[in-house]
Tab-separated table of C-alpha atoms in Angstrom:
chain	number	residue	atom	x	y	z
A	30	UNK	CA	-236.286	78.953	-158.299
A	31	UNK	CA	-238.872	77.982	-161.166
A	32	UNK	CA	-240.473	74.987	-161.522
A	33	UNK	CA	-242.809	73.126	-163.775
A	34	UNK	CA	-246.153	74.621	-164.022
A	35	UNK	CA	-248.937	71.463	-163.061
A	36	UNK	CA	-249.854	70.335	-166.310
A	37	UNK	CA	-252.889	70.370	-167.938
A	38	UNK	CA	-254.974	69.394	-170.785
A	39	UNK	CA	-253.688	71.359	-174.134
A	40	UNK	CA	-256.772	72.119	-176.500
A	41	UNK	CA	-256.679	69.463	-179.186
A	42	UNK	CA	-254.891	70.772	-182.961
A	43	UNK	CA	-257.224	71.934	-185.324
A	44	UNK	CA	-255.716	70.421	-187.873
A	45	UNK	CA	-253.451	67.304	-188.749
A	46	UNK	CA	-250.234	67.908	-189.178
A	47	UNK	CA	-248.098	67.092	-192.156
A	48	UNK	CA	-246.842	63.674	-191.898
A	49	UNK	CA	-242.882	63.142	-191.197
A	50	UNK	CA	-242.431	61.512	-194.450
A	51	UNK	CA	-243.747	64.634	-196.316
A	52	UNK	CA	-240.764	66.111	-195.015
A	53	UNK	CA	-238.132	66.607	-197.380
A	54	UNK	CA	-235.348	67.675	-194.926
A	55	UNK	CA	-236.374	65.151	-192.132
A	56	UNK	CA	-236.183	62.740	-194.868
A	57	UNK	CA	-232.918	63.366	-195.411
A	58	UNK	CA	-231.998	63.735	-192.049
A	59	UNK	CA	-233.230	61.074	-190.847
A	60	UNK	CA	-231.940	58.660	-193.974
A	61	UNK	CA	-228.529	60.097	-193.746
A	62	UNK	CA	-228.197	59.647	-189.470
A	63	UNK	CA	-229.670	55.723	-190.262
A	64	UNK	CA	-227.240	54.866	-192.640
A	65	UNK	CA	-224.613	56.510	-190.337
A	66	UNK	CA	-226.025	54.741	-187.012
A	67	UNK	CA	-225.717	51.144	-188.585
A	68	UNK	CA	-222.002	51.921	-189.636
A	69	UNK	CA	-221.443	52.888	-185.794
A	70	UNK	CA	-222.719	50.259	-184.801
A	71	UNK	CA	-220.846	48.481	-187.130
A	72	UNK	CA	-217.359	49.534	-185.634
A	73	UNK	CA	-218.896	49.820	-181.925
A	74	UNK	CA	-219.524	46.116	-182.110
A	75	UNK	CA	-216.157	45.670	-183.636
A	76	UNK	CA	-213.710	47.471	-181.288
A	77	UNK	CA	-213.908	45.371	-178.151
A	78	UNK	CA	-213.315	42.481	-180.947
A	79	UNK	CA	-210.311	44.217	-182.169
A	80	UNK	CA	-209.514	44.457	-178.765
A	81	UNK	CA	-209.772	40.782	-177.673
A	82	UNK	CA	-208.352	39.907	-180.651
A	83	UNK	CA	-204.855	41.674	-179.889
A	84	UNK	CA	-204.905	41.458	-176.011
A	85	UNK	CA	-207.219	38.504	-175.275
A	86	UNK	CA	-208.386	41.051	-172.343
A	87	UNK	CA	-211.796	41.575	-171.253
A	88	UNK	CA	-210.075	44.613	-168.884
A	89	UNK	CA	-208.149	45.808	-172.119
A	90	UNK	CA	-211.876	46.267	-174.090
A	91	UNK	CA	-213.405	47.906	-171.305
A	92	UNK	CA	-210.425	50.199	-171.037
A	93	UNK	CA	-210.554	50.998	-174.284
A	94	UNK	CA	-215.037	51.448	-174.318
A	95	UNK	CA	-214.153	53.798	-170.848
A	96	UNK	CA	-211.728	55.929	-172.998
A	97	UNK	CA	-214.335	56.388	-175.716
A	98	UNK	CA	-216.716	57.615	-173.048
A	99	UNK	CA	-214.325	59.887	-171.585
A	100	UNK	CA	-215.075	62.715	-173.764
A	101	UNK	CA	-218.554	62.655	-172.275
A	102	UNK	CA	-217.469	63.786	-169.122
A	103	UNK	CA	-214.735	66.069	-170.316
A	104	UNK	CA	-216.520	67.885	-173.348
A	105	UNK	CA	-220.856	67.569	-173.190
A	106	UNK	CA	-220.445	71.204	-171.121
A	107	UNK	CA	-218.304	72.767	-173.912
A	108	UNK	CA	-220.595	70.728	-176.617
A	109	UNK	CA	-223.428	72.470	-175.646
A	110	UNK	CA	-222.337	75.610	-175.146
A	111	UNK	CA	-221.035	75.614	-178.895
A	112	UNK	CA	-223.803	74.355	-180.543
A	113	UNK	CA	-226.235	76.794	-179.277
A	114	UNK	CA	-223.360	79.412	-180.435
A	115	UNK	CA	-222.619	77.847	-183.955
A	116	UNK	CA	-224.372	76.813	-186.872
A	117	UNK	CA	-225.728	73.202	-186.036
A	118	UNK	CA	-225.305	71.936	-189.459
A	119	UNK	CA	-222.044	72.905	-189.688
A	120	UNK	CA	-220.680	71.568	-186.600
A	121	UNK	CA	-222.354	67.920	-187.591
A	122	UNK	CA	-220.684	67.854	-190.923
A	123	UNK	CA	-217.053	68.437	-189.241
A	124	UNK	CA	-217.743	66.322	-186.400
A	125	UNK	CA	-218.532	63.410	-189.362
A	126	UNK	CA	-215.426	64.325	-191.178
A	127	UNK	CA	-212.841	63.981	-188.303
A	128	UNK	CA	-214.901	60.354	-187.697
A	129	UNK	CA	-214.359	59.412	-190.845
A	130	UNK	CA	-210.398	59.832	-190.821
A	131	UNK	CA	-209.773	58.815	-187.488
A	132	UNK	CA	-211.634	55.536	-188.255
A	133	UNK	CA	-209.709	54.737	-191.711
A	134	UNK	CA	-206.680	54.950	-189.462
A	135	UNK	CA	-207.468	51.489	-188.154
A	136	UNK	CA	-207.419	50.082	-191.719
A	137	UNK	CA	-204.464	51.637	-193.235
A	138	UNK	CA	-202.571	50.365	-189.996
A	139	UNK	CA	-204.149	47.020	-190.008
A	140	UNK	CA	-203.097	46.877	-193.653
A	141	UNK	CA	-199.009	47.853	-192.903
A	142	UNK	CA	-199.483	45.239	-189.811
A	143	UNK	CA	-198.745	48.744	-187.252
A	144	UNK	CA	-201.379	48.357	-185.580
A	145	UNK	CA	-201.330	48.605	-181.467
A	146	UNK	CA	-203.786	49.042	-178.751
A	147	UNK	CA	-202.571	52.607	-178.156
A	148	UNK	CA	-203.660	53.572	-181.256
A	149	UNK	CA	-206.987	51.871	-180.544
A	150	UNK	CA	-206.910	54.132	-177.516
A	151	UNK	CA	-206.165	57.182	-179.075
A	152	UNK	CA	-209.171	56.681	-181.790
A	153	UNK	CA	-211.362	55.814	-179.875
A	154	UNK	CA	-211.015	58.807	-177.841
A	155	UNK	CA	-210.880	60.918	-180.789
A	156	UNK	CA	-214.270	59.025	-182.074
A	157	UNK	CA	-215.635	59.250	-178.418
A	158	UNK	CA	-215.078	63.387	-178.830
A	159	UNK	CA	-216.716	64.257	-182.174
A	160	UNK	CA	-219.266	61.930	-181.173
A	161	UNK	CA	-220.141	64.406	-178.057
A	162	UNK	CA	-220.096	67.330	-180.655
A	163	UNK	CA	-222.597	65.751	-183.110
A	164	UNK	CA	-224.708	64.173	-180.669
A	165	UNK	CA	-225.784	67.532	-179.209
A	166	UNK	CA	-225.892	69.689	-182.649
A	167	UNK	CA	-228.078	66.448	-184.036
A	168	UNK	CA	-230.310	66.292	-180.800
A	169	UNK	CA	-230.765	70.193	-180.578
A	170	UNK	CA	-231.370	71.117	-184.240
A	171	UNK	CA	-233.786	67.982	-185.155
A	172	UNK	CA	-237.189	69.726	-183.406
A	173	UNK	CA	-236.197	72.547	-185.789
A	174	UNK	CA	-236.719	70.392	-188.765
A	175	UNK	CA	-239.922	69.225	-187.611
A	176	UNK	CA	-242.955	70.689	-186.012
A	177	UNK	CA	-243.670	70.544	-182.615
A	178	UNK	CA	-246.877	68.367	-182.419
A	179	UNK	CA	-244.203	65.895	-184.726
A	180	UNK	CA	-241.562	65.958	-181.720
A	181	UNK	CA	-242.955	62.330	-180.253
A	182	UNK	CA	-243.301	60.980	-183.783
A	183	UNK	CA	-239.411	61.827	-184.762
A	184	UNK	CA	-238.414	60.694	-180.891
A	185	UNK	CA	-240.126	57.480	-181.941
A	186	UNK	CA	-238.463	57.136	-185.320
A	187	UNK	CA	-235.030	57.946	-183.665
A	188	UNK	CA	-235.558	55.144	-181.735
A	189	UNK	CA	-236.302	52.978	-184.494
A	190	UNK	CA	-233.003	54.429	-185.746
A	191	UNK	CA	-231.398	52.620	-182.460
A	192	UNK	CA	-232.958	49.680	-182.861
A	193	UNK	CA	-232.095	49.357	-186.887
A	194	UNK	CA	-228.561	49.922	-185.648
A	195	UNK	CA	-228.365	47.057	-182.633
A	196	UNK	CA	-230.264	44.499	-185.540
A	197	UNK	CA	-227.988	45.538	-188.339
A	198	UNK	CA	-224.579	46.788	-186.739
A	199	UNK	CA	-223.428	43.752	-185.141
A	200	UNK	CA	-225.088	42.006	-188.444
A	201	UNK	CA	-223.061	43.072	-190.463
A	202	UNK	CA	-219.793	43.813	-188.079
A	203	UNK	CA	-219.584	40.176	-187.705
A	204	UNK	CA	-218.776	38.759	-191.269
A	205	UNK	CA	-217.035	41.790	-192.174
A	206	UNK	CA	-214.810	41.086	-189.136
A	207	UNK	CA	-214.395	37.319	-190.232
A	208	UNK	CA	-213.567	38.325	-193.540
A	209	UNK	CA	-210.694	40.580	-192.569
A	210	UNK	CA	-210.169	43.285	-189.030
A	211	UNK	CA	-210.497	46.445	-191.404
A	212	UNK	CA	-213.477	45.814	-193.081
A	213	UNK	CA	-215.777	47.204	-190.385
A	214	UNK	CA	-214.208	50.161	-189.596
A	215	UNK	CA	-213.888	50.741	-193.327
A	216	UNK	CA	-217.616	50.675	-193.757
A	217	UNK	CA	-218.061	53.000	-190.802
A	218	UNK	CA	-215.918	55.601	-192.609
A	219	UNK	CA	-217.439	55.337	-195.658
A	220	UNK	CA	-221.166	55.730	-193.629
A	221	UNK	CA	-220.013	59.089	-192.273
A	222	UNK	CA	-219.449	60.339	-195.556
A	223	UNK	CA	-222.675	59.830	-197.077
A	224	UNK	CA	-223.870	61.539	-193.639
A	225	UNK	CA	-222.154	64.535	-194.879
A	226	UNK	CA	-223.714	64.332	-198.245
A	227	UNK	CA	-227.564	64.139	-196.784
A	228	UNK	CA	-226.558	66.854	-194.068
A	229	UNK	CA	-225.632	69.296	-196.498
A	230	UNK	CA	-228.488	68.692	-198.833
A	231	UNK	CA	-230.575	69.669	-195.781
A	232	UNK	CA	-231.809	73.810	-196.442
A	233	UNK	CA	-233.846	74.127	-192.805
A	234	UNK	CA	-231.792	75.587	-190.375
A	235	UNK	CA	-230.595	73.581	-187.075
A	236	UNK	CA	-231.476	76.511	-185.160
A	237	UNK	CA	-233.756	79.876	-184.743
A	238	UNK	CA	-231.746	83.239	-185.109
A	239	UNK	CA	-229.611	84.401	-182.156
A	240	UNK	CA	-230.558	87.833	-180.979
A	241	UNK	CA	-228.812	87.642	-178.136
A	242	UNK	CA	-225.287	89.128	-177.529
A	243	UNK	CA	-222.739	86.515	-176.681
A	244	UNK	CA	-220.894	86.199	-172.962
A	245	UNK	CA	-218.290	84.496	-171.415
A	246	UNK	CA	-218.201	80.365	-172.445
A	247	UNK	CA	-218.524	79.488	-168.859
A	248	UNK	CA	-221.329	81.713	-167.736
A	249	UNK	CA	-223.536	80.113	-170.796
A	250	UNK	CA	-222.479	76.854	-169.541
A	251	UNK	CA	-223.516	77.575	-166.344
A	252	UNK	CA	-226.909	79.068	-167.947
A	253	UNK	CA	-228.122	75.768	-168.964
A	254	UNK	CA	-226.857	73.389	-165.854
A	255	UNK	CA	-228.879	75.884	-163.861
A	256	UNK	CA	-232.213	75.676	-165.954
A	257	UNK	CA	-232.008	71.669	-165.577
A	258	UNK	CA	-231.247	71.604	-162.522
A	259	UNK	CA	-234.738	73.440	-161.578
A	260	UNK	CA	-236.770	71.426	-163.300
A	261	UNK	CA	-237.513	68.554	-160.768
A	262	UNK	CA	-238.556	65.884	-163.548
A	263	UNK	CA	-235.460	66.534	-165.255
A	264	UNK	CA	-233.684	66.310	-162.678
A	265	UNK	CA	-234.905	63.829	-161.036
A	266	UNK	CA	-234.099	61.409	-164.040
A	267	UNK	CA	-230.575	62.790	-164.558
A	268	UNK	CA	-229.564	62.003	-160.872
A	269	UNK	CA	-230.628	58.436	-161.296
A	270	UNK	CA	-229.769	57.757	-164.500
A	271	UNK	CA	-226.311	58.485	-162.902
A	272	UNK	CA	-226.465	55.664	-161.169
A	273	UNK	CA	-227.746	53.286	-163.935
A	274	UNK	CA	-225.314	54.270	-166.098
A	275	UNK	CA	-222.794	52.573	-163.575
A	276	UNK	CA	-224.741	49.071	-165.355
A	277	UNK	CA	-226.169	49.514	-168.404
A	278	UNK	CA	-223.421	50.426	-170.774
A	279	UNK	CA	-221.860	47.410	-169.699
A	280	UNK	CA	-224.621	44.695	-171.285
A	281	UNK	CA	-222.698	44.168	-174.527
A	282	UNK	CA	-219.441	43.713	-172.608
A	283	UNK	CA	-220.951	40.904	-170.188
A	284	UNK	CA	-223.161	39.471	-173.333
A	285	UNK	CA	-219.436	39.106	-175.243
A	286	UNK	CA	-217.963	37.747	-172.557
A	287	UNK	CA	-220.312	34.946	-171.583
A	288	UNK	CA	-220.755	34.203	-175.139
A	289	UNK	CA	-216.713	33.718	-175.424
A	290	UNK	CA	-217.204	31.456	-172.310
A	291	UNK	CA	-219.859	29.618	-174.249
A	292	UNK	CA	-217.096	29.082	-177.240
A	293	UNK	CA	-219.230	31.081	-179.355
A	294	UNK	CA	-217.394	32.759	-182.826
A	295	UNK	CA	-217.854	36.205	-183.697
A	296	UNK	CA	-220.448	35.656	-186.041
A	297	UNK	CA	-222.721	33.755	-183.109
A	298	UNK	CA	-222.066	36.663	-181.280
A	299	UNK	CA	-223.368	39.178	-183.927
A	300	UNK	CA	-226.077	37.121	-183.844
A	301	UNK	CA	-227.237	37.808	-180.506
A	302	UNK	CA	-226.972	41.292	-180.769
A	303	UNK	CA	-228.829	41.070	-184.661
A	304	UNK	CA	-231.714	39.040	-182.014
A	305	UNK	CA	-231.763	41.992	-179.373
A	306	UNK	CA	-231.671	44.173	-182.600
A	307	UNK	CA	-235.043	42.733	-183.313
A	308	UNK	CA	-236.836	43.239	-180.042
A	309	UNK	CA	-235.262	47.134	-180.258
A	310	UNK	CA	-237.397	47.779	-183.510
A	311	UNK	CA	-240.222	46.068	-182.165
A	312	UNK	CA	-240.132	48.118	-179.079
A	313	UNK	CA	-239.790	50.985	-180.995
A	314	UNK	CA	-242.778	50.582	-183.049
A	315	UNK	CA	-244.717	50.251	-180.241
A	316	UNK	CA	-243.472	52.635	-177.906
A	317	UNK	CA	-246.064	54.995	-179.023
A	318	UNK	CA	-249.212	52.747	-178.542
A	319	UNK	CA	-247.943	52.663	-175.215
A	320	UNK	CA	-249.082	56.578	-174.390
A	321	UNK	CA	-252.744	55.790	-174.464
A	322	UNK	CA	-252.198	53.471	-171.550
A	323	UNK	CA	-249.411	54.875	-169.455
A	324	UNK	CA	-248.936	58.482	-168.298
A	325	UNK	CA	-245.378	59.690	-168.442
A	326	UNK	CA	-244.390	58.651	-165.329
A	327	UNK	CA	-245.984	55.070	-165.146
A	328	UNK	CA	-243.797	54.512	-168.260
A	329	UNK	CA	-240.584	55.012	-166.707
A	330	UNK	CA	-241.505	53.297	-163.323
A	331	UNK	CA	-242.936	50.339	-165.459
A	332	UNK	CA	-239.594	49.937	-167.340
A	333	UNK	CA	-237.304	50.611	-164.563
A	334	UNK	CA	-239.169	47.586	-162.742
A	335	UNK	CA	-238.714	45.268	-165.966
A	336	UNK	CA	-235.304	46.058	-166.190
A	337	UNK	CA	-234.549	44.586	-162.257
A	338	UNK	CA	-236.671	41.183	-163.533
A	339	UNK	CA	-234.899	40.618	-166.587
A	340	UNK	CA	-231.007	41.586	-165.487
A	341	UNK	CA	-230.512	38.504	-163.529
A	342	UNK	CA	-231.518	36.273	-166.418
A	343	UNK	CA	-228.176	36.910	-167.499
A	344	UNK	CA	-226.815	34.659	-164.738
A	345	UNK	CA	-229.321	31.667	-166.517
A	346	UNK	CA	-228.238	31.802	-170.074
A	347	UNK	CA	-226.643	28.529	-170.973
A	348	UNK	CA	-226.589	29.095	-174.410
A	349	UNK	CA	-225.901	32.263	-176.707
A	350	UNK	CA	-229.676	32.098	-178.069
A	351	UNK	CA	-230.609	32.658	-174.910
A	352	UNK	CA	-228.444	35.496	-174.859
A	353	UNK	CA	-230.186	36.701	-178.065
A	354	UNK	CA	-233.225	36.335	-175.968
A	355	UNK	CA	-232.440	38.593	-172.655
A	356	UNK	CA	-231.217	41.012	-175.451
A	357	UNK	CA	-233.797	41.207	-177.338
A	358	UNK	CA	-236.425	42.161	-174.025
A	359	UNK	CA	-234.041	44.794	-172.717
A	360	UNK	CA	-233.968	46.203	-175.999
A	361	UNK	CA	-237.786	45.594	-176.555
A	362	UNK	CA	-238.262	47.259	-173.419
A	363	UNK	CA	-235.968	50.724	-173.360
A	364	UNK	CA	-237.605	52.869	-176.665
A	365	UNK	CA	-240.310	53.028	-173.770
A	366	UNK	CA	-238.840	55.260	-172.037
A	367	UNK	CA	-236.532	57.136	-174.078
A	368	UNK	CA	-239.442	58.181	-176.465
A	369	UNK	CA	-241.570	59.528	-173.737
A	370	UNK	CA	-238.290	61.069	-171.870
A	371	UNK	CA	-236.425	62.828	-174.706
A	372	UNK	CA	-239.929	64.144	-176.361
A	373	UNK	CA	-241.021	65.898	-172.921
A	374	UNK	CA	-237.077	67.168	-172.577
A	375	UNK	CA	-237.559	68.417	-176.505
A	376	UNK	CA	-240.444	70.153	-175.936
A	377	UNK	CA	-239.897	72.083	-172.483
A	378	UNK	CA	-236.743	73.188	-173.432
A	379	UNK	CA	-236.328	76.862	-175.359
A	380	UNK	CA	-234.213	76.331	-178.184
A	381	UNK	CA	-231.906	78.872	-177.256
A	382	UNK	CA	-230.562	76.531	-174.728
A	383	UNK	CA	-231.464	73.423	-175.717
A	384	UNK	CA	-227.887	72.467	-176.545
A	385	UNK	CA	-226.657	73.413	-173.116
A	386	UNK	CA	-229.448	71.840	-171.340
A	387	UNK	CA	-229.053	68.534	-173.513
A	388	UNK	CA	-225.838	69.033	-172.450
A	389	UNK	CA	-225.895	69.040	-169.203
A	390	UNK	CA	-228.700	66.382	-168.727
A	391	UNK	CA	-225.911	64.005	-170.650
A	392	UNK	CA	-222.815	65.230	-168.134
A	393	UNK	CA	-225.058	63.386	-165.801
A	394	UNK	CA	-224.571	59.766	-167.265
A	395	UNK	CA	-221.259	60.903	-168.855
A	396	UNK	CA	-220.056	61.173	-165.697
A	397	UNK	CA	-220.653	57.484	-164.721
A	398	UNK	CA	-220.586	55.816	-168.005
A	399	UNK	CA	-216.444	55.582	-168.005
A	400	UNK	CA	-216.394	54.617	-164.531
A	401	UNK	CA	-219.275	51.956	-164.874
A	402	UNK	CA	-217.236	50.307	-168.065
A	403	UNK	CA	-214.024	50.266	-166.220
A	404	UNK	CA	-215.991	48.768	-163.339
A	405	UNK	CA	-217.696	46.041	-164.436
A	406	UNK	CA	-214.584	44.905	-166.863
A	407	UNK	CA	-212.555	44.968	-163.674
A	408	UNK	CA	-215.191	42.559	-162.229
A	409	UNK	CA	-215.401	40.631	-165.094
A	410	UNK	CA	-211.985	39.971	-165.414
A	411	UNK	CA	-211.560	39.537	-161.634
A	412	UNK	CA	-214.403	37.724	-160.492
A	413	UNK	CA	-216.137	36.618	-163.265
A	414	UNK	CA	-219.733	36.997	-165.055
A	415	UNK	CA	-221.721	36.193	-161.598
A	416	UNK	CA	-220.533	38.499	-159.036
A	417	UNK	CA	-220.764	41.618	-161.662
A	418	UNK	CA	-224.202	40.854	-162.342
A	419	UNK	CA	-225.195	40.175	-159.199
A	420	UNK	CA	-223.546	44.019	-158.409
A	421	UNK	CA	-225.028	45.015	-161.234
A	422	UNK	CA	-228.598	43.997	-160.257
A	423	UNK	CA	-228.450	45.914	-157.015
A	424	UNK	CA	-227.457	48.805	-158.808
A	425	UNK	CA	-230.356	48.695	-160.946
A	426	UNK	CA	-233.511	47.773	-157.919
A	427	UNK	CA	-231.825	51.021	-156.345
A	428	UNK	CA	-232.810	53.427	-159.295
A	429	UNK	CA	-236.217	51.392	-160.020
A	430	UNK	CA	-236.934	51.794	-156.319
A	431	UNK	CA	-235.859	55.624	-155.768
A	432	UNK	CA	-238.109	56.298	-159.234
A	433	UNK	CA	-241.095	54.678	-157.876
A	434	UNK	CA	-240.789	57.032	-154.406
A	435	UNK	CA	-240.607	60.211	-156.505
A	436	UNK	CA	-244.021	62.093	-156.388
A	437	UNK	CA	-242.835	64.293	-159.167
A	438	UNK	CA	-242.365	61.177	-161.419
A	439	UNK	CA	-245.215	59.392	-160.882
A	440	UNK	CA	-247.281	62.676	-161.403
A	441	UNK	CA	-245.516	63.834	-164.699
A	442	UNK	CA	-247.285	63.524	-167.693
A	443	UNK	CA	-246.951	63.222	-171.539
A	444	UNK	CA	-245.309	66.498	-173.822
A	445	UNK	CA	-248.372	66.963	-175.682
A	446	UNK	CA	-250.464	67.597	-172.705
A	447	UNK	CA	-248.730	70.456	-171.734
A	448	UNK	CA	-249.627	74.180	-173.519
A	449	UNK	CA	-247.306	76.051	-174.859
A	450	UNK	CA	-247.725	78.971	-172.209
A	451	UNK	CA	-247.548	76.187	-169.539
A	452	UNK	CA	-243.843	74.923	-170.388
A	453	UNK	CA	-241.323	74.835	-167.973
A	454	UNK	CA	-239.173	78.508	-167.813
């Protein structure tokens, strides 16, 4: 069984790299995937509206947010599998097509008044599958369009992505939504279209050539669950992110709820997600600073421990600024992590399987995300906001607690620090 090599100090690059916005294809990568991200956000934010707005169900949204996850668990195996097989590009610009018309469904049945929640089911299960797809081919081919010692610098801007999409989605979502149902998922379909555009002006290929003679689907799945699975970092963080992922998909879904409590309209509620939206940029801007402070693993054990303070503040919030608030330091606080995390999973992982290993390091949360959402909406509707959070917050001083105990995290370090014959195999 191989393991990761103990990591030492990589000699310092000769020369500066070329910055990331001297990159012509990043550029358009990255402009294209924004302007896509915001108009996800934009109809993310507005289906458990929709749904509310036909049912008047807090169980009915999170049935339909565990149905869009479902595809996670069903298809991140086969997803990766492909990608590594096919042409990365190619499989982003279909995936972005089939989003596109499944989304103007909602519209054109909004506009003959046929609507129904089935059909809300049914998309977003269809949205929740190409979304698997594109996620991988976009999360496997982007260190190809970049060089390596830019890896932490694109992680970083990704993030920034993220939190340009929690500030503007909901934004945006929430006047379109007052002005009429359709309008949001209108402007997501019209957002993966100019993603197609951008991805097909893009001439660096999402992937190196492929030498190597294909073999049976399954036994190149099982090629990359194996290769995660013996890293201990990795796998470490996969196993318990399995058990956060029970909680923290379900944020927006309590934060809606307690703002509906509050009598808040859907344009208050935007707001509070435009507020957390805020603190996600922030966060991401800084997340970097944070590496000349923090080793790898203090990083995750630091955030883990914020997130247990700050979930129960949830039970305080009288008002829906407040609500903005708690938001806006979750989001503050996650690009943390996730730039540190995905840049060391980037960079240890041979591009030849990256898309299976990516993969199968999602299966792990994909596996929990549906049944978290179904879950806590089942509390919520049940019990009520204070019991779920209270399970929720249990949930959470679990993972922060089993992270802290791990030798291998709180010995891992930063990407950059490891050489390139030092890598995980």
């Amino acid at each position: 069984m191989s393991t990761e090599t103990p990591q030492t100090e990589a000699p310092k690059a000769s020369k500066k790299p070329r910055s990331l916005w001297r990159n012509r294809d990043y550029l358009l990568l990255w402009g294209g995937q924004t302007i896509s991200d915001i108009g996800g956000g934009v109809s993310q934010f507005a289906f458990p509206l929709l749904v509310l707005y036909i049912t008047n169900s807090p169980l009915a949204a999170a049935t339909a947010g565990t149905i869009r996850m479902l595809p996670n668990m069903l298809f991140f195996l086969l997803a990766g599998a492909w990608v590594d097989r096919y042409n990365r590009k190619h499989v982003m610009i279909l995936c972005d097509l089939g989003r596109a018309c499944s989304l103007l469904s909602i519209p054109i049945a909004l506009a003959f008044h046929g609507l129904t929640i089935w059909q809300l089911y049914i998309t977003a299960f269809i949205e929740g599958t190409l979304l698997v797809f594109f996620g991988v081919a976009q999360a496997s081919g982007l260190s190809q369009v970049v060089a390596p010692e830019q890896i932490s610098n694109a992680m970083a801007q990704q993030e920034v992505v993220e939190g340009t999409t929690i500030l503007l989605g909901p934004a945006i979502a929430g006047p379109l939504f007052a002005l009429g149902p359709l309008f949001p998922f209108l402007a997501d379909a019209i957002s993966y279209l100019i993603s197609i555009v951008t991805l097909g002006a893009i001439r660096t290929p999402f992937q190196t050539p492929r030498n190597k003679p294909r073999r049976h689907l399954l036994h190149e799945i099982r090629e990359g669950i194996i290769w995660a699975w013996r890293q201990p970092v990795i796998r470490i963080v996969n196993s318990l992110n399995t058990l956060a992922a029970l909680v923290n998909p379900s944020s927006a879904l309590i934060v809606i709820v307690l703002a509906r409590q509050q009598h808040a309209s859907s344009t208050v509620i935007s707001t509070i997600f435009v507020i957390g939206g805020l603190g996600a940029i922030t966060g991401s801007l800084l997340a970097p600073l944070a590496r000349r402070f923090l080793t790898m693993g203090q990083t995750i054990i630091v955030v883990r421990w914020l997130f247990v303070l700050l979930w129960p503040c949830y039970m305080l919030a009288g008002n829906p600024f407040i609500l903005g608030v708690i938001e806006a330091c979750f989001n503050f606080i996650d690009p943390f992590e996730d730039v540190v995390y995905f840049s060391y999973r980037l960079a240890v992982i041979p591009d030849d399987l990256r898309g299976r290993v990516i993969s199968a390091c999602r299966m792990f949360t994909a596996i929990s995300n549906p049944l978290g959402q179904f879950l806590m909406g089942w509390l919520l509707d049940k019990y009520g906001p204070r019991p779920a959070i209270i399970a929720g917050w249990l949930a959470l001083m679990l993972v922060a607690a089993l992270f802290t105990l791990s030798p291998h995290i709180r010995a891992v370090r930063h990407p950059e620090t490891l050489s390139t014959d030092q890598s995980p195999t």
